[in-house]
Every structure is written in structure tokens, then in C-alpha cells.
Amino acid sequence: MRATFAFFFLLFSAVAGVAEESKADYIKRVREHVDAVRYDRIVVQAAARLPSDPKIADVTFRINSDGSITNVKVVKGNVSAELARYIAQAFANLPRVKNVPKSIGASQFQVQLAIGV
């Protein structure tokens, strides 16, 4: 009985130790999550109407501890006001980020999106 208890204790301790995602892995996962905005149909159509190529947008946003994405702003880039609006809308339509690490919690991010590339 003691051996079984010790085995399960060690097993669950090991799982809990690796369950927390590193900050670098979380940032990578967030970048992959928001990269879907580049392929949003309305964003691509609005980008196609602009003469510059590629369309680069620096976007800041906040991920709350519940995974919701808020405070989306295009802070820099060669995009029109219309395209910036569609980018913000596409961010709003993204699903929540799953499993936000408790050690990181709510965080501000900035990504650079190349649209039409």
C-alpha cells in the first residue's frame, strides 16, 4: 500500500512540475494563435486594396487571465485606417487563449503581422 501511495505521489508531483508552461513557450503559442488574423478573409481583402506590398502592422493587445483578448491597437505600419479596423475586428473574433499560465496572468503583447505575404 505504501509503495502504491509513494508511486502516485511521485507521479502527480512530476506532472504538476511540468504542467506550468514556460514564458517563452507561452509567447510562442500566443504568436501562433494571433497569426490567424493574417489569413482572415476580410483582412486579406482590405489589404489587397492597398498599393503597398507587403502590408506590415505592429499590433498591441492584452490577454487577460481568462484568455480573452482586449485593447487591440494597430500602433504602427503601412496600413490604412480601414485595414486597422478590420485587424482589430479579427482579433476580437479570435477564440480565447487557452490555459493562460497563472505565473504570467494578464499580459500586454506586441506582434508584427505581415498581411498579403
Coordinates of N, CA and C in Angstrom, one line a residue:
M1 N 0.8 -1.2 0.0 CA 0.0 0.0 0.0 C 0.9 1.3 0.0
R2 N 1.9 1.3 0.8 CA 2.8 2.4 0.9 C 3.5 2.7 -0.4
A3 N 3.9 1.6 -1.1 CA 4.6 1.7 -2.4 C 3.7 2.3 -3.4
T4 N 2.4 1.9 -3.4 CA 1.4 2.4 -4.3 C 1.2 3.9 -4.1
F5 N 1.1 4.3 -2.8 CA 0.9 5.7 -2.5 C 2.1 6.5 -2.9
A6 N 3.3 6.0 -2.6 CA 4.5 6.7 -3.0 C 4.6 6.9 -4.5
F7 N 4.3 5.8 -5.2 CA 4.3 5.9 -6.7 C 3.4 7.0 -7.2
F8 N 2.1 7.0 -6.8 CA 1.2 8.0 -7.2 C 1.6 9.4 -6.8
F9 N 2.1 9.5 -5.6 CA 2.6 10.8 -5.1 C 3.7 11.4 -6.0
L10 N 4.7 10.5 -6.3 CA 5.7 11.0 -7.2 C 5.2 11.3 -8.6
L11 N 4.3 10.4 -9.1 CA 3.7 10.7 -10.4 C 3.0 12.0 -10.5
F12 N 2.1 12.3 -9.6 CA 1.4 13.6 -9.6 C 2.3 14.8 -9.3
S13 N 3.3 14.6 -8.5 CA 4.3 15.7 -8.3 C 5.0 16.0 -9.6
A14 N 5.4 15.0 -10.3 CA 6.1 15.2 -11.6 C 5.2 15.9 -12.6
V15 N 4.0 15.5 -12.7 CA 3.0 16.1 -13.6 C 2.8 17.6 -13.2
A16 N 2.7 17.9 -12.0 CA 2.5 19.3 -11.6 C 3.7 20.1 -11.9
G17 N 4.9 19.5 -11.8 CA 6.1 20.2 -12.0 C 6.3 20.7 -13.4
V18 N 5.8 19.9 -14.4 CA 6.0 20.2 -15.8 C 4.7 20.8 -16.4
A19 N 3.7 20.9 -15.6 CA 2.4 21.4 -16.2 C 2.5 22.9 -16.5
E20 N 3.3 23.7 -15.7 CA 3.4 25.1 -15.9 C 4.2 25.4 -17.2
E21 N 3.7 26.1 -18.1 CA 4.3 26.4 -19.4 C 5.3 27.5 -19.1
S22 N 6.5 27.4 -19.8 CA 7.5 28.5 -19.7 C 7.0 29.7 -20.4
K23 N 7.5 30.9 -20.0 CA 7.1 32.1 -20.6 C 7.4 32.2 -22.1
A24 N 8.5 31.6 -22.5 CA 8.9 31.6 -23.9 C 7.9 30.7 -24.7
D25 N 7.6 29.6 -24.2 CA 6.6 28.7 -24.9 C 5.2 29.4 -25.0
Y26 N 4.8 30.1 -23.9 CA 3.6 30.8 -23.9 C 3.5 31.9 -25.0
I27 N 4.6 32.7 -25.0 CA 4.7 33.7 -26.0 C 4.6 33.2 -27.4
K28 N 5.3 32.1 -27.6 CA 5.3 31.4 -29.0 C 3.9 30.9 -29.3
R29 N 3.2 30.4 -28.3 CA 1.8 29.9 -28.5 C 0.9 31.1 -28.8
V30 N 1.1 32.2 -28.1 CA 0.2 33.4 -28.4 C 0.5 33.9 -29.8
R31 N 1.7 34.0 -30.2 CA 2.0 34.4 -31.6 C 1.4 33.5 -32.6
E32 N 1.4 32.2 -32.4 CA 0.8 31.3 -33.4 C -0.7 31.5 -33.3
H33 N -1.3 31.8 -32.2 CA -2.7 32.0 -32.0 C -3.2 33.2 -32.8
V34 N -2.5 34.3 -32.7 CA -2.9 35.5 -33.3 C -2.5 35.6 -34.8
D35 N -1.6 34.7 -35.2 CA -1.2 34.7 -36.6 C -2.4 34.4 -37.5
A36 N -3.4 33.9 -37.0 CA -4.6 33.6 -37.8 C -5.2 34.8 -38.4
V37 N -5.0 36.0 -37.8 CA -5.5 37.3 -38.2 C -5.0 37.6 -39.7
R38 N -3.8 37.2 -39.9 CA -3.2 37.4 -41.3 C -4.0 36.8 -42.4
Y39 N -4.7 35.7 -42.1 CA -5.5 35.0 -43.1 C -7.0 35.2 -43.0
D40 N -7.4 36.1 -42.2 CA -8.8 36.5 -42.1 C -9.3 37.0 -43.4
R41 N -10.4 36.5 -43.9 CA -10.9 36.8 -45.3 C -11.0 38.4 -45.5
I42 N -11.7 39.0 -44.5 CA -11.9 40.4 -44.7 C -10.6 41.2 -44.6
V43 N -9.7 40.8 -43.7 CA -8.4 41.5 -43.6 C -7.6 41.4 -44.9
V44 N -7.6 40.2 -45.5 CA -6.9 39.9 -46.8 C -7.5 40.8 -47.9
Q45 N -8.8 40.9 -47.9 CA -9.5 41.7 -49.0 C -9.2 43.1 -48.8
A46 N -9.2 43.6 -47.6 CA -8.9 45.1 -47.3 C -7.4 45.3 -47.7
A47 N -6.5 44.4 -47.4 CA -5.1 44.6 -47.7 C -4.9 44.6 -49.2
A48 N -5.7 43.8 -49.9 CA -5.5 43.8 -51.4 C -5.8 45.1 -52.0
R49 N -6.6 46.0 -51.4 CA -6.9 47.3 -52.0 C -5.8 48.3 -51.8
L50 N -4.8 48.0 -51.0 CA -3.7 48.9 -50.7 C -2.6 48.7 -51.7
P51 N -2.0 49.8 -52.1 CA -0.9 49.7 -53.1 C 0.4 49.1 -52.6
S52 N 0.7 49.4 -51.3 CA 2.0 48.9 -50.7 C 2.0 47.4 -50.5
D53 N 3.1 46.8 -50.7 CA 3.2 45.4 -50.5 C 4.6 45.1 -49.9
P54 N 4.8 44.4 -48.9 CA 3.7 43.8 -48.1 C 3.1 44.8 -47.1
K55 N 2.0 44.5 -46.6 CA 1.4 45.3 -45.6 C 1.9 44.8 -44.2
I56 N 2.5 45.7 -43.5 CA 3.1 45.4 -42.2 C 2.3 46.2 -41.1
A57 N 1.9 45.5 -40.1 CA 1.1 46.1 -39.0 C 1.7 45.7 -37.7
D58 N 2.1 46.6 -36.8 CA 2.5 46.3 -35.5 C 1.3 46.5 -34.6
V59 N 0.9 45.4 -33.9 CA -0.3 45.4 -33.2 C 0.0 45.1 -31.7
T60 N -0.6 45.9 -30.8 CA -0.5 45.7 -29.4 C -1.9 45.2 -28.9
F61 N -1.9 44.3 -27.9 CA -3.1 43.8 -27.4 C -2.8 43.2 -26.0
R62 N -3.9 43.0 -25.3 CA -3.8 42.4 -23.9 C -4.5 41.1 -23.9
I63 N -3.8 40.1 -23.2 CA -4.5 38.9 -23.0 C -4.8 38.8 -21.5
N64 N -6.0 38.8 -21.1 CA -6.4 38.7 -19.7 C -6.2 37.3 -19.1
S65 N -6.3 37.2 -17.8 CA -6.0 35.9 -17.2 C -7.0 34.8 -17.6
D66 N -8.2 35.3 -18.1 CA -9.2 34.3 -18.6 C -9.0 33.9 -20.1
G67 N -8.0 34.5 -20.7 CA -7.7 34.2 -22.1 C -8.3 35.1 -23.1
S68 N -9.1 36.0 -22.7 CA -9.8 37.0 -23.6 C -8.8 38.0 -24.1
I69 N -9.0 38.4 -25.3 CA -8.0 39.4 -26.0 C -8.7 40.7 -26.0
T70 N -8.1 41.7 -25.5 CA -8.7 43.1 -25.4 C -7.7 44.1 -25.7
N71 N -8.1 45.4 -25.8 CA -7.2 46.6 -26.0 C -6.4 46.4 -27.3
V72 N -7.0 46.0 -28.4 CA -6.2 45.8 -29.6 C -6.0 47.1 -30.3
K73 N -4.8 47.4 -30.6 CA -4.5 48.7 -31.3 C -3.4 48.4 -32.4
V74 N -3.6 49.0 -33.6 CA -2.5 49.0 -34.6 C -1.7 50.2 -34.3
V75 N -0.5 50.0 -33.8 CA 0.3 51.2 -33.4 C 1.3 51.7 -34.4
K76 N 1.5 50.9 -35.4 CA 2.5 51.3 -36.5 C 2.3 50.4 -37.7
G77 N 2.6 50.9 -38.8 CA 2.6 50.1 -40.0 C 2.1 50.9 -41.2
N78 N 2.2 50.2 -42.4 CA 1.8 50.9 -43.6 C 0.4 50.3 -44.0
V79 N -0.6 50.5 -43.1 CA -1.9 50.0 -43.3 C -2.9 51.2 -43.2
S80 N -4.0 51.1 -43.9 CA -5.0 52.2 -43.9 C -5.8 52.1 -42.6
A81 N -6.6 53.1 -42.3 CA -7.4 53.1 -41.1 C -8.5 52.0 -41.3
E82 N -8.9 51.8 -42.5 CA -9.9 50.7 -42.7 C -9.3 49.3 -42.4
L83 N -8.1 49.1 -42.9 CA -7.4 47.8 -42.6 C -7.2 47.7 -41.1
A84 N -6.7 48.7 -40.4 CA -6.5 48.7 -39.0 C -7.8 48.3 -38.3
R85 N -8.9 48.8 -38.7 CA -10.2 48.5 -38.1 C -10.5 47.0 -38.3
Y86 N -10.3 46.5 -39.5 CA -10.5 45.1 -39.8 C -9.6 44.2 -39.0
I87 N -8.4 44.6 -38.8 CA -7.4 43.8 -38.0 C -7.9 43.7 -36.5
A88 N -8.4 44.9 -36.0 CA -8.9 44.9 -34.6 C -10.1 44.0 -34.5
Q89 N -11.0 44.0 -35.5 CA -12.2 43.2 -35.5 C -11.8 41.7 -35.6
A90 N -10.8 41.4 -36.4 CA -10.3 40.0 -36.5 C -9.8 39.5 -35.2
F91 N -9.0 40.3 -34.5 CA -8.5 40.0 -33.1 C -9.7 39.7 -32.2
A92 N -10.7 40.6 -32.3 CA -11.9 40.4 -31.4 C -12.6 39.1 -31.7
N93 N -12.6 38.6 -32.9 CA -13.2 37.4 -33.3 C -12.4 36.1 -32.9
L94 N -11.2 36.3 -32.5 CA -10.3 35.1 -32.2 C -10.9 34.4 -30.9
P95 N -10.8 33.1 -30.8 CA -11.2 32.5 -29.6 C -10.3 32.8 -28.5
R96 N -10.7 32.6 -27.3 CA -9.8 32.9 -26.1 C -8.6 32.0 -26.2
V97 N -7.5 32.6 -25.6 CA -6.3 31.8 -25.5 C -6.5 30.8 -24.3
K98 N -6.2 29.6 -24.6 CA -6.5 28.6 -23.6 C -5.3 28.4 -22.6
N99 N -5.6 28.1 -21.4 CA -4.6 27.8 -20.4 C -3.5 28.9 -20.2
V100 N -4.0 30.1 -19.9 CA -3.0 31.1 -19.6 C -2.3 30.7 -18.3
P101 N -1.0 30.7 -18.3 CA -0.2 30.3 -17.1 C -0.5 31.3 -15.9
K102 N -0.8 30.7 -14.8 CA -1.1 31.6 -13.6 C 0.1 32.4 -13.3
S103 N 1.3 31.9 -13.5 CA 2.5 32.7 -13.2 C 2.7 33.9 -14.1
I104 N 2.0 33.9 -15.2 CA 2.1 35.0 -16.2 C 0.9 35.9 -16.0
G105 N -0.3 35.3 -15.9 CA -1.5 36.1 -15.8 C -1.8 37.0 -17.0
A106 N -2.4 38.1 -16.7 CA -2.8 39.1 -17.7 C -1.5 39.8 -18.2
S107 N -1.3 39.9 -19.5 CA -0.1 40.4 -20.1 C -0.4 41.2 -21.4
Q108 N 0.5 42.2 -21.6 CA 0.4 43.0 -22.8 C 1.4 42.4 -23.8
F109 N 1.0 42.4 -25.1 CA 1.8 41.8 -26.2 C 1.9 42.8 -27.3
Q110 N 2.9 42.7 -28.1 CA 3.0 43.4 -29.4 C 3.6 42.3 -30.4
V111 N 2.9 42.3 -31.6 CA 3.3 41.4 -32.7 C 3.3 42.2 -33.9
Q112 N 4.1 41.7 -34.9 CA 4.2 42.4 -36.2 C 3.5 41.4 -37.2
L113 N 2.5 41.8 -37.9 CA 1.8 41.0 -38.8 C 2.2 41.4 -40.2
A114 N 2.5 40.5 -41.1 CA 2.8 40.8 -42.5 C 1.5 40.2 -43.2
I115 N 0.7 41.1 -43.8 CA -0.5 40.7 -44.4 C -0.3 40.7 -45.9
G116 N -0.8 39.7 -46.6 CA -0.7 39.7 -48.1 C 0.6 39.1 -48.5
V117 N 1.3 38.4 -47.6 CA 2.6 37.8 -48.0 C 2.4 36.4 -48.2

